[in-house]
PDB file of C-alpha atoms and ligand atoms in Angstrom:
ATOM      1  CA  MET A   1      -0.118   0.046  -0.134  1.00 77.00           C
ATOM      2  CA  ALA A   2       1.223   3.627  -0.964  1.00 93.00           C
ATOM      3  CA  LEU A   3       1.639   5.781   1.979  1.00 96.00           C
ATOM      4  CA  LEU A   4       0.747   8.718  -0.196  1.00 97.00           C
ATOM      5  CA  GLU A   5      -1.371   8.453  -3.041  1.00 97.00           C
ATOM      6  CA  ILE A   6      -1.786  11.665  -5.621  1.00 98.00           C
ATOM      7  CA  LYS A   7      -4.282  10.941  -8.523  1.00 97.00           C
ATOM      8  CA  ASN A   8      -5.558  12.766 -11.170  1.00 98.00           C
ATOM      9  CA  LEU A   9      -4.024  15.635  -8.846  1.00 98.00           C
ATOM     10  CA  SER A  10      -5.271  19.301 -10.875  1.00 98.00           C
ATOM     11  CA  LYS A  11      -4.168  23.130  -9.208  1.00 98.00           C
ATOM     12  CA  SER A  12      -4.997  26.124 -10.916  1.00 98.00           C
ATOM     13  CA  PHE A  13      -4.205  30.065  -9.963  1.00 97.00           C
ATOM     14  CA  GLY A  14      -7.151  31.463 -11.686  1.00 96.00           C
ATOM     15  CA  ASP A  15      -7.249  30.764 -15.284  1.00 96.00           C
ATOM     16  CA  LEU A  16      -3.514  29.471 -14.952  1.00 97.00           C
ATOM     17  CA  GLU A  17      -3.202  25.752 -14.948  1.00 97.00           C
ATOM     18  CA  VAL A  18      -0.604  24.530 -12.567  1.00 98.00           C
ATOM     19  CA  LEU A  19      -0.740  20.582 -12.449  1.00 98.00           C
ATOM     20  CA  ARG A  20      -2.456  18.708 -14.804  1.00 97.00           C
ATOM     21  CA  ASP A  21      -3.881  15.189 -14.224  1.00 97.00           C
ATOM     22  CA  VAL A  22      -0.514  14.399 -11.942  1.00 98.00           C
ATOM     23  CA  ASN A  23      -0.138  10.566 -10.298  1.00 98.00           C
ATOM     24  CA  ILE A  24       2.194   9.629  -8.539  1.00 97.00           C
ATOM     25  CA  SER A  25       2.210   6.809  -5.940  1.00 97.00           C
ATOM     26  CA  ILE A  26       4.531   7.261  -2.741  1.00 97.00           C
ATOM     27  CA  ASN A  27       5.884   4.009  -0.536  1.00 97.00           C
ATOM     28  CA  LYS A  28       7.068   4.029   2.911  1.00 97.00           C
ATOM     29  CA  GLY A  29      10.664   4.307   3.226  1.00 97.00           C
ATOM     30  CA  GLU A  30      10.806   5.201  -0.491  1.00 98.00           C
ATOM     31  CA  VAL A  31      13.073   8.437  -1.790  1.00 98.00           C
ATOM     32  CA  VAL A  32      11.511  10.032  -4.762  1.00 98.00           C
ATOM     33  CA  VAL A  33      13.246  13.051  -6.567  1.00 98.00           C
ATOM     34  CA  ILE A  34      11.249  15.533  -8.570  1.00 98.00           C
ATOM     35  CA  ILE A  35      13.144  17.342 -11.645  1.00 98.00           C
ATOM     36  CA  GLY A  36      11.918  19.658 -13.831  1.00 97.00           C
ATOM     37  CA  PRO A  37      12.120  23.374 -15.559  1.00 97.00           C
ATOM     38  CA  SER A  38      11.254  26.637 -12.805  1.00 96.00           C
ATOM     39  CA  GLY A  39       7.533  27.340 -13.335  1.00 97.00           C
ATOM     40  CA  SER A  40       6.930  23.590 -13.949  1.00 98.00           C
ATOM     41  CA  GLY A  41       4.891  22.934 -10.672  1.00 98.00           C
ATOM     42  CA  LYS A  42       6.872  21.007  -8.646  1.00 98.00           C
ATOM     43  CA  SER A  43       6.686  23.435  -5.332  1.00 98.00           C
ATOM     44  CA  THR A  44       2.978  23.657  -5.420  1.00 98.00           C
ATOM     45  CA  MET A  45       2.840  19.729  -6.173  1.00 98.00           C
ATOM     46  CA  LEU A  46       4.974  19.558  -2.804  1.00 97.00           C
ATOM     47  CA  ARG A  47       2.535  22.618  -1.117  1.00 97.00           C
ATOM     48  CA  CYS A  48      -0.583  20.488  -2.462  1.00 97.00           C
ATOM     49  CA  LEU A  49       1.001  17.393  -0.353  1.00 96.00           C
ATOM     50  CA  ASN A  50       0.702  18.985   2.814  1.00 91.00           C
ATOM     51  CA  LEU A  51      -2.382  21.318   2.055  1.00 93.00           C
ATOM     52  CA  LEU A  52      -0.402  24.963   1.822  1.00 93.00           C
ATOM     53  CA  GLU A  53      -2.534  25.172  -0.879  1.00 95.00           C
ATOM     54  CA  GLN A  54      -5.353  23.537  -1.626  1.00 95.00           C
ATOM     55  CA  PRO A  55      -6.242  21.293  -5.184  1.00 96.00           C
ATOM     56  CA  THR A  56      -8.557  22.274  -7.374  1.00 96.00           C
ATOM     57  CA  GLY A  57      -9.453  18.783  -8.401  1.00 97.00           C
ATOM     58  CA  GLY A  58      -8.226  15.107  -7.936  1.00 97.00           C
ATOM     59  CA  GLU A  59      -7.432  12.904  -4.614  1.00 96.00           C
ATOM     60  CA  ILE A  60      -4.901  12.715  -2.316  1.00 97.00           C
ATOM     61  CA  THR A  61      -4.565   9.756   0.010  1.00 96.00           C
ATOM     62  CA  TYR A  62      -2.266   9.604   2.912  1.00 96.00           C
ATOM     63  CA  GLN A  63      -2.877   5.948   4.523  1.00 93.00           C
ATOM     64  CA  ASP A  64      -5.769   5.386   2.427  1.00 91.00           C
ATOM     65  CA  GLU A  65      -7.712   8.426   3.978  1.00 92.00           C
ATOM     66  CA  ASP A  66      -8.557  11.434   1.604  1.00 94.00           C
ATOM     67  CA  ILE A  67      -6.455  13.746   2.610  1.00 94.00           C
ATOM     68  CA  MET A  68      -9.250  16.794   1.242  1.00 92.00           C
ATOM     69  CA  LYS A  69     -11.644  15.421   3.694  1.00 91.00           C
ATOM     70  CA  LEU A  70      -9.918  15.588   7.054  1.00 89.00           C
ATOM     71  CA  GLY A  71     -11.781  18.737   8.009  1.00 88.00           C
ATOM     72  CA  LYS A  72     -10.427  19.428  11.663  1.00 88.00           C
ATOM     73  CA  LYS A  73      -7.845  16.857  11.426  1.00 90.00           C
ATOM     74  CA  VAL A  74      -5.568  18.673   9.284  1.00 91.00           C
ATOM     75  CA  THR A  75      -3.334  19.742  11.721  1.00 91.00           C
ATOM     76  CA  GLU A  76      -2.853  15.847  12.776  1.00 92.00           C
ATOM     77  CA  TYR A  77      -1.999  15.059   9.265  1.00 94.00           C
ATOM     78  CA  ARG A  78       0.383  17.959   9.065  1.00 93.00           C
ATOM     79  CA  LYS A  79       2.235  16.761  12.140  1.00 93.00           C
ATOM     80  CA  HIS A  80       3.523  13.593   9.959  1.00 95.00           C
ATOM     81  CA  VAL A  81       4.130  15.464   6.936  1.00 96.00           C
ATOM     82  CA  GLY A  82       7.908  17.753   7.619  1.00 96.00           C
ATOM     83  CA  MET A  83       8.476  20.346   5.232  1.00 96.00           C
ATOM     84  CA  VAL A  84      12.300  21.937   4.299  1.00 97.00           C
ATOM     85  CA  PHE A  85      12.004  24.895   2.149  1.00 96.00           C
ATOM     86  CA  GLN A  86      15.075  26.713  -0.091  1.00 94.00           C
ATOM     87  CA  ARG A  87      15.135  29.278   2.180  1.00 92.00           C
ATOM     88  CA  PHE A  88      15.265  27.542   5.722  1.00 89.00           C
ATOM     89  CA  ASN A  89      12.339  29.795   7.022  1.00 92.00           C
ATOM     90  CA  LEU A  90      13.637  29.418  10.464  1.00 97.00           C
ATOM     91  CA  PHE A  91      12.284  31.472  13.475  1.00 97.00           C
ATOM     92  CA  THR A  92      14.730  34.292  13.447  1.00 97.00           C
ATOM     93  CA  LEU A  93      14.102  35.062  17.059  1.00 97.00           C
ATOM     94  CA  LYS A  94      14.407  31.866  18.492  1.00 98.00           C
ATOM     95  CA  THR A  95      18.103  30.202  19.163  1.00 98.00           C
ATOM     96  CA  VAL A  96      19.200  27.217  17.188  1.00 98.00           C
ATOM     97  CA  LEU A  97      17.787  24.657  20.102  1.00 98.00           C
ATOM     98  CA  GLU A  98      14.626  26.354  20.709  1.00 98.00           C
ATOM     99  CA  ASN A  99      14.024  26.339  17.129  1.00 98.00           C
ATOM    100  CA  VAL A 100      13.843  22.641  17.227  1.00 98.00           C
ATOM    101  CA  MET A 101      11.946  22.229  20.379  1.00 98.00           C
ATOM    102  CA  TYR A 102       8.759  24.487  19.485  1.00 97.00           C
ATOM    103  CA  ALA A 103       7.038  22.732  17.324  1.00 96.00           C
ATOM    104  CA  PRO A 104       6.710  19.303  19.718  1.00 97.00           C
ATOM    105  CA  MET A 105       6.231  21.383  22.607  1.00 97.00           C
ATOM    106  CA  LYS A 106       3.860  24.024  21.302  1.00 96.00           C
ATOM    107  CA  LEU A 107       2.032  21.207  19.162  1.00 94.00           C
ATOM    108  CA  ASN A 108       2.262  17.987  20.905  1.00 94.00           C
ATOM    109  CA  LYS A 109       2.583  19.552  24.437  1.00 96.00           C
ATOM    110  CA  VAL A 110       5.827  17.613  24.683  1.00 97.00           C
ATOM    111  CA  HIS A 111       7.261  18.524  27.980  1.00 97.00           C
ATOM    112  CA  LYS A 112      10.152  20.803  28.353  1.00 97.00           C
ATOM    113  CA  ASN A 113      12.994  18.837  29.050  1.00 98.00           C
ATOM    114  CA  GLU A 114      12.112  16.234  27.084  1.00 98.00           C
ATOM    115  CA  ALA A 115      11.931  18.239  24.168  1.00 98.00           C
ATOM    116  CA  MET A 116      15.437  19.552  24.820  1.00 98.00           C
ATOM    117  CA  ASN A 117      16.544  16.106  24.933  1.00 98.00           C
ATOM    118  CA  GLN A 118      15.330  15.476  21.781  1.00 98.00           C
ATOM    119  CA  ALA A 119      16.465  18.401  20.200  1.00 98.00           C
ATOM    120  CA  MET A 120      19.939  17.915  21.366  1.00 98.00           C
ATOM    121  CA  GLU A 121      19.830  14.665  19.623  1.00 98.00           C
ATOM    122  CA  LEU A 122      18.373  16.084  16.391  1.00 98.00           C
ATOM    123  CA  LEU A 123      20.952  18.698  16.627  1.00 98.00           C
ATOM    124  CA  LYS A 124      23.994  16.376  17.121  1.00 97.00           C
ATOM    125  CA  LYS A 125      22.466  14.134  13.936  1.00 97.00           C
ATOM    126  CA  VAL A 126      22.917  17.240  11.783  1.00 97.00           C
ATOM    127  CA  GLY A 127      26.377  17.777  13.546  1.00 97.00           C
ATOM    128  CA  LEU A 128      25.565  21.336  15.025  1.00 97.00           C
ATOM    129  CA  GLU A 129      25.114  20.329  18.830  1.00 96.00           C
ATOM    130  CA  ASN A 130      27.815  22.915  19.586  1.00 97.00           C
ATOM    131  CA  LYS A 131      25.390  25.726  18.041  1.00 98.00           C
ATOM    132  CA  LYS A 132      22.454  25.212  19.828  1.00 98.00           C
ATOM    133  CA  ASP A 133      22.638  28.871  21.790  1.00 98.00           C
ATOM    134  CA  VAL A 134      22.955  30.808  19.038  1.00 98.00           C
ATOM    135  CA  PHE A 135      20.865  32.616  16.760  1.00 98.00           C
ATOM    136  CA  PRO A 136      20.163  31.421  13.056  1.00 97.00           C
ATOM    137  CA  SER A 137      21.382  34.433  11.547  1.00 97.00           C
ATOM    138  CA  SER A 138      24.689  33.775  12.908  1.00 97.00           C
ATOM    139  CA  LEU A 139      24.862  30.705  11.059  1.00 97.00           C
ATOM    140  CA  SER A 140      25.848  29.926   7.715  1.00 96.00           C
ATOM    141  CA  GLY A 141      22.907  28.901   5.227  1.00 96.00           C
ATOM    142  CA  GLY A 142      23.941  24.946   4.881  1.00 97.00           C
ATOM    143  CA  GLN A 143      23.692  25.292   8.674  1.00 97.00           C
ATOM    144  CA  GLN A 144      20.775  26.952   8.718  1.00 97.00           C
ATOM    145  CA  GLN A 145      19.123  24.385   6.310  1.00 97.00           C
ATOM    146  CA  ARG A 146      20.207  21.301   8.551  1.00 98.00           C
ATOM    147  CA  VAL A 147      18.690  23.214  11.380  1.00 98.00           C
ATOM    148  CA  ALA A 148      15.330  23.355   9.799  1.00 98.00           C
ATOM    149  CA  ILE A 149      16.101  19.540   8.835  1.00 98.00           C
ATOM    150  CA  ALA A 150      16.187  18.728  12.378  1.00 98.00           C
ATOM    151  CA  ARG A 151      13.299  20.877  13.480  1.00 98.00           C
ATOM    152  CA  ALA A 152      11.299  19.299  10.606  1.00 97.00           C
ATOM    153  CA  LEU A 153      12.348  15.723  12.071  1.00 98.00           C
ATOM    154  CA  ALA A 154      11.572  16.709  15.822  1.00 98.00           C
ATOM    155  CA  MET A 155       7.880  16.211  14.883  1.00 97.00           C
ATOM    156  CA  SER A 156       8.751  12.492  13.972  1.00 97.00           C
ATOM    157  CA  PRO A 157       7.225  12.838  10.480  1.00 97.00           C
ATOM    158  CA  ASP A 158       6.606   9.630   8.681  1.00 97.00           C
ATOM    159  CA  ILE A 159       7.508  11.455   5.250  1.00 97.00           C
ATOM    160  CA  LEU A 160       9.364  14.399   4.560  1.00 98.00           C
ATOM    161  CA  LEU A 161       9.233  17.351   1.772  1.00 98.00           C
ATOM    162  CA  PHE A 162      11.982  18.581   0.331  1.00 98.00           C
ATOM    163  CA  ASP A 163      11.859  22.006  -2.148  1.00 98.00           C
ATOM    164  CA  GLU A 164      15.105  23.105  -3.535  1.00 98.00           C
ATOM    165  CA  PRO A 165      16.607  22.481  -0.219  1.00 97.00           C
ATOM    166  CA  THR A 166      20.089  23.315  -1.215  1.00 97.00           C
ATOM    167  CA  SER A 167      19.611  25.952  -4.304  1.00 96.00           C
ATOM    168  CA  ALA A 168      20.122  28.971  -1.761  1.00 95.00           C
ATOM    169  CA  LEU A 169      23.096  27.561  -0.470  1.00 96.00           C
ATOM    170  CA  ASP A 170      26.750  29.245  -1.631  1.00 94.00           C
ATOM    171  CA  PRO A 171      28.316  25.598  -3.423  1.00 94.00           C
ATOM    172  CA  GLU A 172      30.736  24.745  -0.877  1.00 94.00           C
ATOM    173  CA  LEU A 173      27.814  24.353   1.448  1.00 95.00           C
ATOM    174  CA  VAL A 174      25.792  22.128  -0.604  1.00 97.00           C
ATOM    175  CA  GLY A 175      27.717  18.880   0.645  1.00 96.00           C
ATOM    176  CA  ASP A 176      26.911  18.597   4.282  1.00 96.00           C
ATOM    177  CA  VAL A 177      23.007  19.181   3.561  1.00 97.00           C
ATOM    178  CA  LEU A 178      23.280  16.389   1.062  1.00 98.00           C
ATOM    179  CA  GLU A 179      25.336  14.296   3.737  1.00 97.00           C
ATOM    180  CA  VAL A 180      22.627  14.449   6.325  1.00 98.00           C
ATOM    181  CA  MET A 181      19.139  13.806   3.871  1.00 98.00           C
ATOM    182  CA  LYS A 182      21.650  11.280   2.697  1.00 98.00           C
ATOM    183  CA  GLN A 183      21.959   9.742   6.047  1.00 97.00           C
ATOM    184  CA  LEU A 184      18.102   9.976   6.579  1.00 98.00           C
ATOM    185  CA  ALA A 185      17.362   8.031   3.375  1.00 98.00           C
ATOM    186  CA  LYS A 186      19.834   5.628   4.858  1.00 97.00           C
ATOM    187  CA  GLU A 187      17.786   5.301   8.096  1.00 97.00           C
ATOM    188  CA  GLY A 188      14.359   4.356   5.988  1.00 97.00           C
ATOM    189  CA  MET A 189      13.048   8.117   5.688  1.00 98.00           C
ATOM    190  CA  THR A 190      10.304   8.516   3.617  1.00 98.00           C
ATOM    191  CA  MET A 191      11.767  11.481   1.161  1.00 98.00           C
ATOM    192  CA  VAL A 192       9.932  13.304  -1.915  1.00 98.00           C
ATOM    193  CA  VAL A 193      13.111  15.290  -2.824  1.00 98.00           C
ATOM    194  CA  VAL A 194      12.724  18.981  -5.139  1.00 98.00           C
ATOM    195  CA  THR A 195      16.476  19.398  -6.404  1.00 97.00           C
ATOM    196  CA  HIS A 196      18.623  20.033  -9.219  1.00 95.00           C
ATOM    197  CA  GLU A 197      21.438  17.917  -7.815  1.00 96.00           C
ATOM    198  CA  MET A 198      21.380  14.955 -10.472  1.00 95.00           C
ATOM    199  CA  GLY A 199      24.529  13.246  -8.246  1.00 96.00           C
ATOM    200  CA  PHE A 200      21.761  13.218  -5.156  1.00 97.00           C
ATOM    201  CA  ALA A 201      19.201  11.558  -7.361  1.00 97.00           C
ATOM    202  CA  LYS A 202      21.486   8.922  -8.888  1.00 97.00           C
ATOM    203  CA  GLU A 203      22.921   7.930  -5.383  1.00 97.00           C
ATOM    204  CA  VAL A 204      19.876   8.286  -3.491  1.00 97.00           C
ATOM    205  CA  ALA A 205      16.870   8.190  -4.991  1.00 98.00           C
ATOM    206  CA  ASP A 206      14.744   4.893  -5.684  1.00 98.00           C
ATOM    207  CA  ARG A 207      12.312   6.951  -8.360  1.00 98.00           C
ATOM    208  CA  VAL A 208      12.865  10.439 -10.363  1.00 98.00           C
ATOM    209  CA  ILE A 209      10.214  11.664 -11.653  1.00 98.00           C
ATOM    210  CA  PHE A 210      10.278  14.535 -14.716  1.00 98.00           C
ATOM    211  CA  MET A 211       7.503  17.423 -14.860  1.00 98.00           C
ATOM    212  CA  ASP A 212       6.881  20.030 -16.986  1.00 98.00           C
ATOM    213  CA  GLY A 213       4.351  22.144 -17.663  1.00 97.00           C
ATOM    214  CA  GLY A 214       2.315  20.799 -14.865  1.00 98.00           C
ATOM    215  CA  TYR A 215       2.429  17.392 -15.991  1.00 98.00           C
ATOM    216  CA  VAL A 216       4.465  14.142 -15.211  1.00 98.00           C
ATOM    217  CA  VAL A 217       6.278  13.375 -18.041  1.00 98.00           C
ATOM    218  CA  GLU A 218       8.228  10.622 -17.112  1.00 97.00           C
ATOM    219  CA  GLU A 219       9.135   8.528 -14.071  1.00 98.00           C
ATOM    220  CA  ASP A 220      12.039   5.861 -13.832  1.00 98.00           C
ATOM    221  CA  THR A 221      14.672   4.760 -11.710  1.00 98.00           C
ATOM    222  CA  PRO A 222      17.683   7.225 -11.614  1.00 97.00           C
ATOM    223  CA  ASN A 223      19.408   5.077 -13.731  1.00 97.00           C
ATOM    224  CA  ASN A 224      16.711   4.618 -16.614  1.00 97.00           C
ATOM    225  CA  ILE A 225      15.845   8.332 -16.584  1.00 97.00           C
ATOM    226  CA  PHE A 226      19.688   9.777 -16.695  1.00 96.00           C
ATOM    227  CA  THR A 227      21.160   7.493 -19.466  1.00 95.00           C
ATOM    228  CA  SER A 228      17.889   6.792 -21.155  1.00 95.00           C
ATOM    229  CA  PRO A 229      14.976   8.907 -21.280  1.00 96.00           C
ATOM    230  CA  ARG A 230      12.136   7.601 -23.102  1.00 97.00           C
ATOM    231  CA  ASN A 231      10.562  11.496 -23.847  1.00 97.00           C
ATOM    232  CA  GLU A 232      12.371  14.265 -25.580  1.00 97.00           C
ATOM    233  CA  ARG A 233      11.129  16.880 -22.920  1.00 97.00           C
ATOM    234  CA  THR A 234      13.345  14.914 -20.508  1.00 97.00           C
ATOM    235  CA  ARG A 235      15.973  14.454 -23.021  1.00 97.00           C
ATOM    236  CA  ALA A 236      16.191  18.208 -23.858  1.00 96.00           C
ATOM    237  CA  PHE A 237      16.056  18.925 -19.995  1.00 97.00           C
ATOM    238  CA  LEU A 238      18.892  16.750 -19.257  1.00 96.00           C
ATOM    239  CA  SER A 239      21.375  17.889 -21.830  1.00 94.00           C
ATOM    240  CA  ARG A 240      20.289  21.476 -20.255  1.00 92.00           C
ATOM    241  CA  ILE A 241      21.757  20.413 -16.906  1.00 87.00           C
ATOM    242  CA  LEU A 242      23.990  17.937 -16.921  1.00 77.00           C
TER     243      LEU A 242
HETATM  244  P1  ADP B 301       8.365  25.334  -9.902  1.00 93.84           P
HETATM  245  O1  ADP B 301       8.553  25.031  -8.332  1.00 93.84           O
HETATM  246  O2  ADP B 301       8.355  24.421 -11.087  1.00 93.84           O
HETATM  247  O3  ADP B 301       9.311  26.449 -10.525  1.00 93.84           O
HETATM  248  P2  ADP B 301       5.654  26.444  -9.076  1.00 93.84           P
HETATM  249  O4  ADP B 301       5.307  25.036  -8.014  1.00 93.84           O
HETATM  250  O5  ADP B 301       6.848  27.409  -8.415  1.00 93.84           O
HETATM  251  O6  ADP B 301       7.058  25.741 -10.033  1.00 93.84           O
HETATM  252  O7  ADP B 301       5.003  27.290 -10.261  1.00 93.84           O
HETATM  253  C1  ADP B 301       4.518  26.777 -11.050  1.00 93.84           C
HETATM  254  C2  ADP B 301       3.350  27.924 -11.356  1.00 93.84           C
HETATM  255  O8  ADP B 301       2.087  28.341 -10.566  1.00 93.84           O
HETATM  256  C3  ADP B 301       4.548  29.096 -11.942  1.00 93.84           C
HETATM  257  O9  ADP B 301       3.443  29.828 -13.305  1.00 93.84           O
HETATM  258  C4  ADP B 301       3.986  30.309 -11.245  1.00 93.84           C
HETATM  259  O10 ADP B 301       4.005  31.288 -11.326  1.00 93.84           O
HETATM  260  C5  ADP B 301       2.824  29.703 -10.636  1.00 93.84           C
HETATM  261  N1  ADP B 301       2.219  30.188  -9.361  1.00 93.84           N
HETATM  262  C6  ADP B 301       2.810  29.369  -8.412  1.00 93.84           C
HETATM  263  N2  ADP B 301       2.018  29.722  -6.767  1.00 93.84           N
HETATM  264  C7  ADP B 301       1.031  30.526  -7.670  1.00 93.84           C
HETATM  265  C8  ADP B 301       0.203  31.410  -6.724  1.00 93.84           C
HETATM  266  N3  ADP B 301       0.027  31.619  -5.399  1.00 93.84           N
HETATM  267  N4  ADP B 301      -0.408  32.410  -7.412  1.00 93.84           N
HETATM  268  C9  ADP B 301      -0.290  32.287  -8.576  1.00 93.84           C
HETATM  269  N5  ADP B 301       0.251  31.709  -9.614  1.00 93.84           N
HETATM  270  C10 ADP B 301       1.202  30.981  -8.895  1.00 93.84           C
HETATM  271 MG1   MG B 302       9.904  25.724  -6.709  1.00 93.84          MG
END
């Protein structure tokens, strides 16, 4: 059974059709990488998955439950779906540790000591325990992104969505963030990753999905899609970025 199933998903902003008949199925423990040109609907697709955007049509089921019909249970659903953004979006007035402690305390009423212990574990995991008391602004972009990942993990999500997590980083900082993501993949975390890091996709992805013009154009193993793409548009895109 798929953990998350996207069926005939469409999304328009006014007259602009951004997603058209998108079908994607994500199994537990899978790493799915989504690639495609700017404006192809990748971010909108991810945002639909945690209902930051309301789809216009189609269905998204999470463990066989239609997430568009959750009503008040949407808050509960969102706890299971972590999101990491291109621009970190950390709380600037909280320390690194407080950033990671916040959601479990606020949303799950976890006791402060427990939240702190867990946050320290997560900061260790992303290699930043020595930065726990500083504010995000004093960190490099790569460090901030690793805090953002620790913060998302603090809610023990079933699935993590990454929207171009390394696109805003200086090149020399990309590697550390990808290392953390690779480690998570190894541990069996279910991940949907929008990225232009083809090395990461080749090494870590179970499947690669190419989107263009709001459609899923092609979906295959990284090996197949990078060495012998079937669709002309996939081929053209890859030849521009590889
Ligand atoms: P990608 O992440 O692949 O670059 P996006 O999902 O961000 O693509 O955007 C797809 C299209 O939807 C673009 O044309 C973008 O301008 C448009 N779009 C995205 N969000 C909105 C919005 N909130 N209102 C209107 N148009 C939007
Ligand atoms: Mg985007």
